[in-house]
Amino acid sequence: MNDFSVHQVITICGSQWGDEGKGKLVDVLSEQADVVARYNGGSNAGHTIVVDGKKYAFHLVPSGILHPKVTCILGNGVVVNLDSLLEELASLTRDNIDYTGRFLISDRAHLLFEFHKICDGMNEAVLAGTGKSIGTTKQGIGPCYALKMGRANLRVCDLLNFEVDFPHKFRTLVATAQRMYGHFEFDTEGQIEHYRKIAEIVRPMIVDGVSWINAAYKEGKKILIESANAVMLDIDFGTYPYVTSSSPSIGGACTGLGLPPKYIQSVVAIVKAYSTRVGEGPFLSELENEIGEKIREIGHERGTTTGRNRRCGWLDLVQLRYSCLINGYDQLCMTKSDVLDTFKEILVVESYELDGKIIHTVPSSLTDLARCKPNYKVFPGWETDTSNIKVYEELPENLRAYIEWIEQQLETPFTCISVGPGREATIFRSPK
């Protein structure tokens, strides 16, 4: 894998529907990084990292925080639930991880409050009544971004001059949300007092994010950029409306941090060896049978944030080609190939058939997508325990054939293979 000896700025993107294992690669590459920056989403995201057998679950804090020389920053594209954030930071303290001076928040990031979560639940209840529930995490992400785009929300900078900016803006914001989503019971004044105390705690973490990240670049700092969610959940490019409310694709890295596109030198896609998604929405390769259940059990496919079962299916090459078009990946990293170690055969969606025609891209219309029939290519399984293999050439021949066929089809090399949850279960490979 091209590392920081070659590139100063590397971006990690999810290439499918999220939960590909981005957090692990961010953790592994953070050993070489000076800065790890998150650019989108909120506490709806979930990264699980395993270090020396211990699990760490992150929702807002970048997983690079586990490396003592790394400074982590939440960019302006992130929506920040400060209550959730402080819980995460407290858990780091309990684990004797000192983040003092190493965790920063952009002053332009938007704040997510408890009433956003109430609105999210209300909206889901209305949609459920129509049979069109999105299946959100109910973490308030959608309403927060909606109010951001409606130019009504509060930002982190409103905590800096609290008495001047926060109380009156917050009262107006709650009233606006009640007009948009309907009346809900909420202790507005109590929350203002709550955030008056929180402001004192987080104020030392707040920086001018745009100036800070660009200064880090000009100082020669090695910057690792991480996304939350993935391209098929992108508000513009995903299976709309069954998407998140932000831009997990590579464009979001620039708008979510204030870093110019020309500074991003390598874009790495995390590709799970099969497919999963959480919530509602089309999923052509979904396995609603014992095979899907086997993948779920072996792969521990349950959400870090919600604990919900993930829907499981075969790898979808049509979807991955579409992902490559949008993000222009330089490298691929395959995760969780070890989950398929016991399968006799592995299937991959090679194309879709729509109205008798073979297509190789994802239709924008969900009506058309629902009418697509997936065409599969069958690969023989490798039926070998790969979890302790350290060198690519020692992987089973059938697994290497699977990997190399996919990279040929996508015209992008796999430079990293993850064969287990721990840092040590990572194989790096030079592209051919």
Short mmCIF file of C-alpha atoms in Angstrom, two decimals:
data_model
loop_
_atom_site.label_atom_id
_atom_site.label_comp_id
_atom_site.label_asym_id
_atom_site.label_seq_id
_atom_site.Cartn_x
_atom_site.Cartn_y
_atom_site.Cartn_z
CA MET A 1 0.00 0.00 0.00
CA ASN A 2 1.27 3.45 -0.87
CA ASP A 3 1.88 4.93 2.56
CA PHE A 4 2.88 8.29 3.96
CA SER A 5 6.42 7.88 2.65
CA VAL A 6 4.84 8.55 -0.76
CA HIS A 7 1.76 10.66 0.01
CA GLN A 8 1.17 13.44 2.51
CA VAL A 9 -2.64 13.24 2.43
CA ILE A 10 -4.57 9.95 2.21
CA THR A 11 -8.36 9.64 2.31
CA ILE A 12 -10.19 6.50 3.40
CA CYS A 13 -13.68 6.05 1.90
CA GLY A 14 -16.35 3.41 2.29
CA SER A 15 -17.11 1.90 -1.11
CA GLN A 16 -20.40 0.14 -0.33
CA TRP A 17 -23.15 0.81 2.25
CA GLY A 18 -20.90 1.45 5.24
CA ASP A 19 -19.62 -0.94 7.91
CA GLU A 20 -16.79 -2.04 5.61
CA GLY A 21 -14.14 -1.76 8.31
CA LYS A 22 -12.82 1.74 7.63
CA GLY A 23 -11.94 2.24 11.29
CA LYS A 24 -9.44 -0.61 11.29
CA LEU A 25 -7.45 0.72 8.34
CA VAL A 26 -7.56 4.23 9.78
CA ASP A 27 -6.16 2.80 13.02
CA VAL A 28 -3.42 0.88 11.19
CA LEU A 29 -2.35 3.83 9.00
CA SER A 30 -2.56 6.26 11.92
CA GLU A 31 0.73 4.85 13.17
CA GLN A 32 2.36 6.83 10.33
CA ALA A 33 0.08 9.89 10.51
CA ASP A 34 0.29 13.19 12.36
CA VAL A 35 -3.36 14.16 11.88
CA VAL A 36 -6.56 12.15 11.49
CA ALA A 37 -9.51 14.23 10.27
CA ARG A 38 -13.18 13.22 10.06
CA TYR A 39 -15.26 15.12 7.50
CA ASN A 40 -18.92 14.03 7.61
CA GLY A 41 -21.73 12.37 9.54
CA GLY A 42 -22.25 12.25 13.27
CA SER A 43 -22.77 9.71 16.01
CA ASN A 44 -24.71 7.53 13.57
CA ALA A 45 -21.34 6.17 12.47
CA GLY A 46 -19.63 3.34 14.30
CA HIS A 47 -16.06 2.06 14.16
CA THR A 48 -14.93 -0.95 16.16
CA ILE A 49 -11.17 -1.28 16.67
CA VAL A 50 -9.43 -4.30 18.23
CA VAL A 51 -6.03 -3.67 19.82
CA ASP A 52 -4.32 -6.49 21.74
CA GLY A 53 -7.66 -8.24 22.04
CA LYS A 54 -9.45 -5.20 23.50
CA LYS A 55 -12.38 -3.66 21.60
CA TYR A 56 -12.82 0.09 21.26
CA ALA A 57 -16.08 1.46 19.84
CA PHE A 58 -16.04 4.94 18.32
CA HIS A 59 -18.90 7.02 16.95
CA LEU A 60 -17.53 10.56 16.68
CA VAL A 61 -13.91 10.37 17.77
CA PRO A 62 -11.58 9.28 14.93
CA SER A 63 -9.94 5.93 15.68
CA GLY A 64 -6.52 7.53 15.24
CA ILE A 65 -6.88 8.81 18.82
CA LEU A 66 -5.44 5.48 20.02
CA HIS A 67 -2.03 6.57 18.71
CA PRO A 68 -0.41 9.00 21.18
CA LYS A 69 1.30 11.22 18.60
CA VAL A 70 -1.81 11.73 16.47
CA THR A 71 -4.03 14.81 16.67
CA CYS A 72 -7.66 14.19 15.68
CA ILE A 73 -10.07 16.80 14.38
CA LEU A 74 -13.78 16.82 13.56
CA GLY A 75 -14.28 18.96 10.46
CA ASN A 76 -17.02 21.42 9.65
CA GLY A 77 -18.97 18.74 7.75
CA VAL A 78 -19.56 16.73 10.93
CA VAL A 79 -22.66 17.21 13.09
CA VAL A 80 -21.59 16.97 16.73
CA ASN A 81 -23.71 15.63 19.57
CA LEU A 82 -21.67 16.95 22.48
CA ASP A 83 -23.31 14.64 25.02
CA SER A 84 -22.30 11.59 22.96
CA LEU A 85 -18.86 13.05 22.36
CA LEU A 86 -18.18 13.63 26.04
CA GLU A 87 -19.25 10.06 26.81
CA GLU A 88 -16.70 8.79 24.26
CA LEU A 89 -13.97 11.00 25.66
CA ALA A 90 -14.79 9.80 29.19
CA SER A 91 -14.42 6.20 28.01
CA LEU A 92 -10.96 7.06 26.67
CA THR A 93 -10.04 8.47 30.07
CA ARG A 94 -11.25 5.27 31.75
CA ASP A 95 -8.99 3.31 29.39
CA ASN A 96 -6.03 5.55 30.32
CA ILE A 97 -5.83 7.10 26.86
CA ASP A 98 -4.73 10.72 27.20
CA TYR A 99 -6.30 12.86 24.48
CA THR A 100 -5.36 16.22 26.06
CA GLY A 101 -4.49 18.66 23.28
CA ARG A 102 -4.97 15.88 20.69
CA PHE A 103 -8.69 16.19 20.03
CA LEU A 104 -10.07 19.25 18.23
CA ILE A 105 -13.41 20.39 16.81
CA SER A 106 -13.88 22.80 13.92
CA ASP A 107 -15.67 25.97 14.95
CA ARG A 108 -17.80 25.64 11.80
CA ALA A 109 -19.15 22.16 12.65
CA HIS A 110 -22.87 22.06 13.42
CA LEU A 111 -24.27 21.07 16.79
CA LEU A 112 -26.71 18.19 17.16
CA PHE A 113 -29.12 18.40 20.10
CA GLU A 114 -31.49 15.99 21.80
CA PHE A 115 -34.49 17.53 20.06
CA HIS A 116 -32.94 16.58 16.68
CA LYS A 117 -33.23 12.96 17.83
CA ILE A 118 -36.85 13.52 18.86
CA CYS A 119 -37.59 14.96 15.41
CA ASP A 120 -35.84 12.01 13.77
CA GLY A 121 -38.05 9.57 15.64
CA MET A 122 -41.18 11.57 14.80
CA ASN A 123 -40.26 11.62 11.12
CA GLU A 124 -39.57 7.88 11.06
CA ALA A 125 -42.94 7.22 12.73
CA VAL A 126 -44.72 9.21 10.02
CA LEU A 127 -42.84 7.38 7.26
CA ALA A 128 -43.51 4.02 8.91
CA GLY A 129 -47.22 4.76 8.66
CA THR A 130 -46.83 5.04 4.89
CA GLY A 131 -44.69 1.90 4.65
CA LYS A 132 -41.69 3.97 3.55
CA SER A 133 -39.54 4.14 6.68
CA ILE A 134 -35.89 4.98 5.96
CA GLY A 135 -34.61 2.90 8.87
CA THR A 136 -32.39 5.63 10.30
CA THR A 137 -30.35 5.22 13.48
CA LYS A 138 -32.62 7.87 15.08
CA GLN A 139 -29.54 9.76 16.17
CA GLY A 140 -30.97 13.03 14.83
CA ILE A 141 -28.64 13.23 11.84
CA GLY A 142 -31.26 13.98 9.17
CA PRO A 143 -33.06 16.76 11.08
CA CYS A 144 -29.73 18.34 12.04
CA TYR A 145 -28.54 18.50 8.44
CA ALA A 146 -32.01 19.65 7.31
CA LEU A 147 -31.88 22.58 9.73
CA LYS A 148 -28.30 23.26 8.67
CA MET A 149 -29.39 23.54 5.04
CA GLY A 150 -32.37 25.61 6.17
CA ARG A 151 -29.85 28.06 7.68
CA ALA A 152 -31.39 27.69 11.12
CA ASN A 153 -29.01 25.47 13.08
CA LEU A 154 -26.35 26.35 15.66
CA ARG A 155 -22.63 25.80 15.15
CA VAL A 156 -19.77 25.05 17.50
CA CYS A 157 -18.63 28.69 17.29
CA ASP A 158 -21.88 29.67 19.04
CA LEU A 159 -20.43 28.14 22.20
CA LEU A 160 -17.50 30.55 22.24
CA ASN A 161 -19.47 33.69 23.04
CA PHE A 162 -22.14 31.73 24.82
CA GLU A 163 -24.18 34.48 26.51
CA VAL A 164 -24.27 36.61 23.36
CA ASP A 165 -24.93 33.89 20.76
CA PHE A 166 -26.33 30.70 22.22
CA PRO A 167 -29.54 31.26 24.26
CA HIS A 168 -31.59 33.31 21.79
CA LYS A 169 -30.41 31.27 18.79
CA PHE A 170 -31.25 28.03 20.58
CA ARG A 171 -34.78 29.18 21.48
CA THR A 172 -35.37 30.19 17.87
CA LEU A 173 -34.00 26.87 16.62
CA VAL A 174 -36.28 24.80 18.85
CA ALA A 175 -39.29 26.83 17.72
CA THR A 176 -38.28 26.33 14.09
CA ALA A 177 -37.97 22.57 14.58
CA GLN A 178 -41.41 22.44 16.18
CA ARG A 179 -42.90 24.23 13.18
CA MET A 180 -41.17 21.79 10.80
CA TYR A 181 -41.78 18.51 12.59
CA GLY A 182 -44.75 19.22 14.84
CA HIS A 183 -44.98 20.01 18.53
CA PHE A 184 -42.86 18.01 20.97
CA GLU A 185 -42.22 18.40 24.67
CA PHE A 186 -38.76 19.82 25.33
CA ASP A 187 -37.10 21.65 28.22
CA THR A 188 -35.52 24.45 26.22
CA GLU A 189 -34.37 26.50 29.19
CA GLY A 190 -32.98 23.45 30.96
CA GLN A 191 -30.97 22.58 27.86
CA ILE A 192 -29.56 26.09 27.68
CA GLU A 193 -28.24 25.64 31.23
CA HIS A 194 -26.89 22.22 30.30
CA TYR A 195 -24.96 23.62 27.35
CA ARG A 196 -23.69 26.55 29.38
CA LYS A 197 -21.76 23.98 31.45
CA ILE A 198 -20.72 21.91 28.41
CA ALA A 199 -19.37 25.01 26.66
CA GLU A 200 -16.78 25.42 29.41
CA ILE A 201 -15.59 21.84 28.91
CA VAL A 202 -15.31 21.85 25.11
CA ARG A 203 -14.09 25.43 24.58
CA PRO A 204 -10.38 24.42 24.74
CA MET A 205 -11.01 21.88 21.96
CA ILE A 206 -12.48 24.39 19.49
CA VAL A 207 -10.28 25.69 16.66
CA ASP A 208 -10.68 27.48 13.35
CA GLY A 209 -10.80 24.18 11.49
CA VAL A 210 -10.09 25.54 8.01
CA SER A 211 -7.01 27.47 9.11
CA TRP A 212 -5.82 24.63 11.32
CA ILE A 213 -5.99 21.82 8.71
CA ASN A 214 -4.38 23.97 6.01
CA ALA A 215 -1.61 25.04 8.38
CA ALA A 216 -0.98 21.38 9.21
CA TYR A 217 -0.63 20.64 5.50
CA LYS A 218 1.78 23.52 4.92
CA GLU A 219 3.87 22.36 7.88
CA GLY A 220 4.30 19.02 6.12
CA LYS A 221 2.08 17.08 8.55
CA LYS A 222 0.89 13.68 7.34
CA ILE A 223 -2.88 13.83 7.19
CA LEU A 224 -5.22 10.83 7.16
CA ILE A 225 -8.82 11.70 6.27
CA GLU A 226 -11.67 9.39 7.24
CA SER A 227 -15.27 9.28 6.10
CA ALA A 228 -18.31 8.04 7.94
CA ASN A 229 -20.87 5.86 6.11
CA ALA A 230 -20.18 5.15 2.41
CA VAL A 231 -20.90 6.07 -1.19
CA MET A 232 -24.17 4.13 -1.49
CA LEU A 233 -25.49 6.16 1.44
CA ASP A 234 -24.34 9.48 -0.07
CA ILE A 235 -27.14 12.06 -0.16
CA ASP A 236 -26.47 12.65 -3.89
CA PHE A 237 -25.14 9.34 -5.17
CA GLY A 238 -26.72 6.74 -2.90
CA THR A 239 -30.00 4.84 -3.13
CA TYR A 240 -32.02 7.98 -2.38
CA PRO A 241 -34.06 8.44 -0.19
CA TYR A 242 -32.58 5.44 1.68
CA VAL A 243 -29.38 7.31 2.37
CA THR A 244 -27.66 9.38 5.03
CA SER A 245 -27.87 13.17 5.01
CA SER A 246 -24.24 14.02 4.26
CA SER A 247 -21.61 13.41 1.58
CA PRO A 248 -19.39 10.42 2.44
CA SER A 249 -17.89 10.48 -1.07
CA ILE A 250 -14.54 12.09 -1.83
CA GLY A 251 -16.09 15.50 -2.57
CA GLY A 252 -17.29 15.63 1.03
CA ALA A 253 -13.68 15.45 2.22
CA CYS A 254 -13.01 18.88 0.72
CA THR A 255 -16.26 20.56 1.70
CA GLY A 256 -16.24 18.90 5.13
CA LEU A 257 -12.74 20.06 6.06
CA GLY A 258 -11.96 23.09 3.93
CA LEU A 259 -8.97 21.31 2.39
CA PRO A 260 -8.39 21.92 -1.36
CA PRO A 261 -8.88 18.92 -3.71
CA LYS A 262 -5.31 19.21 -5.04
CA TYR A 263 -3.94 18.34 -1.59
CA ILE A 264 -5.57 14.88 -1.55
CA GLN A 265 -2.99 12.59 -3.11
CA SER A 266 -4.43 9.11 -2.59
CA VAL A 267 -7.98 7.82 -2.17
CA VAL A 268 -8.33 4.34 -0.66
CA ALA A 269 -11.57 2.37 -0.90
CA ILE A 270 -12.49 -0.08 1.81
CA VAL A 271 -14.21 -3.06 0.15
CA LYS A 272 -15.81 -5.71 2.29
CA ALA A 273 -15.46 -9.18 0.72
CA TYR A 274 -19.24 -9.40 0.67
CA SER A 275 -21.99 -6.78 1.04
CA THR A 276 -24.01 -5.53 4.00
CA ARG A 277 -26.38 -2.70 4.65
CA VAL A 278 -28.40 -1.46 7.63
CA GLY A 279 -31.89 -0.05 7.41
CA GLU A 280 -34.31 -0.03 4.52
CA GLY A 281 -33.60 0.36 0.83
CA PRO A 282 -32.77 -1.79 -2.21
CA PHE A 283 -30.12 -4.46 -1.87
CA LEU A 284 -30.02 -6.70 -4.95
CA SER A 285 -27.56 -9.30 -3.68
CA GLU A 286 -29.25 -9.72 -0.28
CA LEU A 287 -29.29 -13.28 1.07
CA GLU A 288 -32.46 -13.79 3.07
CA ASN A 289 -31.58 -17.40 3.80
CA GLU A 290 -29.22 -19.58 5.80
CA ILE A 291 -26.21 -18.35 3.79
CA GLY A 292 -26.93 -14.75 4.74
CA GLU A 293 -27.42 -15.80 8.34
CA LYS A 294 -24.10 -17.68 8.29
CA ILE A 295 -22.29 -14.58 7.02
CA ARG A 296 -23.98 -12.48 9.70
CA GLU A 297 -22.98 -14.84 12.51
CA ILE A 298 -19.38 -15.40 11.42
CA GLY A 299 -18.87 -11.73 10.56
CA HIS A 300 -20.60 -10.42 13.71
CA GLU A 301 -22.68 -8.23 11.44
CA ARG A 302 -24.50 -6.11 13.96
CA GLY A 303 -24.36 -2.34 14.07
CA THR A 304 -21.86 -0.63 16.40
CA THR A 305 -24.28 2.24 16.96
CA THR A 306 -27.69 0.52 17.01
CA GLY A 307 -26.95 -3.17 17.56
CA ARG A 308 -29.28 -3.94 14.66
CA ASN A 309 -28.66 -6.98 12.48
CA ARG A 310 -27.05 -5.99 9.20
CA ARG A 311 -28.55 -7.35 6.01
CA CYS A 312 -25.98 -9.55 4.27
CA GLY A 313 -25.40 -10.45 0.63
CA TRP A 314 -22.79 -11.22 -1.99
CA LEU A 315 -20.34 -8.66 -3.35
CA ASP A 316 -21.94 -6.45 -6.03
CA LEU A 317 -19.48 -5.52 -8.76
CA VAL A 318 -21.99 -3.22 -10.50
CA GLN A 319 -22.27 -1.19 -7.32
CA LEU A 320 -18.48 -1.15 -6.89
CA ARG A 321 -17.91 0.06 -10.46
CA TYR A 322 -20.32 2.89 -9.78
CA SER A 323 -18.44 3.68 -6.56
CA CYS A 324 -15.15 3.79 -8.46
CA LEU A 325 -16.58 6.23 -11.01
CA ILE A 326 -17.57 8.66 -8.27
CA ASN A 327 -14.50 8.45 -6.04
CA GLY A 328 -11.70 7.63 -8.49
CA TYR A 329 -9.96 5.27 -6.08
CA ASP A 330 -6.20 4.84 -6.29
CA GLN A 331 -6.12 1.72 -4.10
CA LEU A 332 -8.49 -0.87 -2.68
CA CYS A 333 -8.41 -2.59 0.70
CA MET A 334 -10.40 -5.81 1.11
CA THR A 335 -11.77 -6.52 4.58
CA LYS A 336 -13.37 -9.56 6.20
CA SER A 337 -12.31 -12.05 3.53
CA ASP A 338 -11.73 -14.43 6.45
CA VAL A 339 -15.50 -14.48 7.07
CA LEU A 340 -15.82 -16.46 3.84
CA ASP A 341 -13.11 -19.00 4.76
CA THR A 342 -15.56 -21.90 5.20
CA PHE A 343 -17.76 -21.34 2.12
CA LYS A 344 -17.64 -23.88 -0.70
CA GLU A 345 -18.46 -21.27 -3.31
CA ILE A 346 -18.54 -17.49 -3.44
CA LEU A 347 -20.81 -15.47 -5.70
CA VAL A 348 -20.32 -11.98 -7.12
CA VAL A 349 -22.89 -9.85 -8.92
CA GLU A 350 -21.32 -9.29 -12.34
CA SER A 351 -24.11 -7.33 -14.06
CA TYR A 352 -27.79 -6.40 -13.82
CA GLU A 353 -30.52 -7.27 -16.27
CA LEU A 354 -33.23 -4.65 -16.79
CA ASP A 355 -36.04 -5.19 -19.30
CA GLY A 356 -34.00 -7.86 -21.06
CA LYS A 357 -30.90 -5.65 -21.37
CA ILE A 358 -27.60 -6.15 -19.54
CA ILE A 359 -26.48 -3.03 -17.67
CA HIS A 360 -23.33 -2.29 -15.69
CA THR A 361 -24.33 0.73 -13.63
CA VAL A 362 -26.76 1.50 -10.80
CA PRO A 363 -30.06 3.07 -11.98
CA SER A 364 -31.02 6.30 -10.24
CA SER A 365 -34.68 5.29 -10.14
CA LEU A 366 -35.46 2.88 -7.31
CA THR A 367 -38.39 1.64 -9.40
CA ASP A 368 -35.95 0.58 -12.12
CA LEU A 369 -33.46 -0.76 -9.58
CA ALA A 370 -36.15 -2.93 -8.01
CA ARG A 371 -36.85 -4.44 -11.44
CA CYS A 372 -33.20 -5.33 -12.00
CA LYS A 373 -32.15 -8.97 -11.87
CA PRO A 374 -28.59 -9.60 -10.63
CA ASN A 375 -26.40 -11.89 -12.74
CA TYR A 376 -23.81 -13.81 -10.74
CA LYS A 377 -20.33 -15.16 -11.36
CA VAL A 378 -19.48 -18.17 -9.19
CA PHE A 379 -16.04 -18.64 -7.63
CA PRO A 380 -14.85 -21.78 -5.85
CA GLY A 381 -14.28 -21.17 -2.15
CA TRP A 382 -10.86 -21.55 -0.54
CA GLU A 383 -12.08 -23.47 2.53
CA THR A 384 -8.92 -22.60 4.46
CA ASP A 385 -8.36 -20.67 7.67
CA THR A 386 -6.62 -17.47 6.56
CA SER A 387 -6.69 -15.58 9.86
CA ASN A 388 -3.01 -16.16 10.68
CA ILE A 389 -1.55 -15.58 7.20
CA LYS A 390 0.84 -12.61 6.98
CA VAL A 391 2.01 -12.67 3.34
CA TYR A 392 -0.20 -12.23 0.27
CA GLU A 393 1.47 -15.04 -1.69
CA GLU A 394 0.59 -17.48 1.10
CA LEU A 395 -3.15 -16.83 0.82
CA PRO A 396 -5.09 -19.72 -0.78
CA GLU A 397 -4.99 -19.73 -4.56
CA ASN A 398 -8.78 -19.40 -4.83
CA LEU A 399 -8.83 -16.33 -2.58
CA ARG A 400 -6.06 -14.71 -4.62
CA ALA A 401 -8.01 -15.49 -7.80
CA TYR A 402 -11.09 -13.83 -6.26
CA ILE A 403 -9.13 -10.73 -5.27
CA GLU A 404 -7.29 -10.42 -8.58
CA TRP A 405 -10.41 -10.86 -10.69
CA ILE A 406 -12.15 -8.05 -8.79
CA GLU A 407 -9.19 -5.66 -9.12
CA GLN A 408 -8.97 -6.42 -12.85
CA GLN A 409 -12.65 -5.63 -13.28
CA LEU A 410 -12.34 -2.39 -11.30
CA GLU A 411 -8.96 -1.50 -12.83
CA THR A 412 -7.72 -0.61 -9.37
CA PRO A 413 -5.26 -2.63 -7.26
CA PHE A 414 -5.87 -4.22 -3.88
CA THR A 415 -2.90 -3.14 -1.77
CA CYS A 416 -4.26 -4.33 1.56
CA ILE A 417 -6.12 -7.45 2.69
CA SER A 418 -7.59 -7.68 6.20
CA VAL A 419 -7.97 -11.25 7.46
CA GLY A 420 -9.18 -10.49 10.99
CA PRO A 421 -10.20 -7.67 13.34
CA GLY A 422 -6.80 -7.03 14.95
CA ARG A 423 -4.07 -4.71 13.72
CA GLU A 424 -1.76 -7.66 13.15
CA ALA A 425 -4.26 -9.36 10.81
CA THR A 426 -3.41 -7.02 7.94
CA ILE A 427 -1.54 -7.98 4.78
CA PHE A 428 0.02 -5.26 2.65
CA ARG A 429 0.75 -5.93 -1.00
CA SER A 430 2.52 -3.98 -3.72
CA PRO A 431 0.34 -3.41 -6.81
CA LYS A 432 1.33 -5.32 -9.94
#
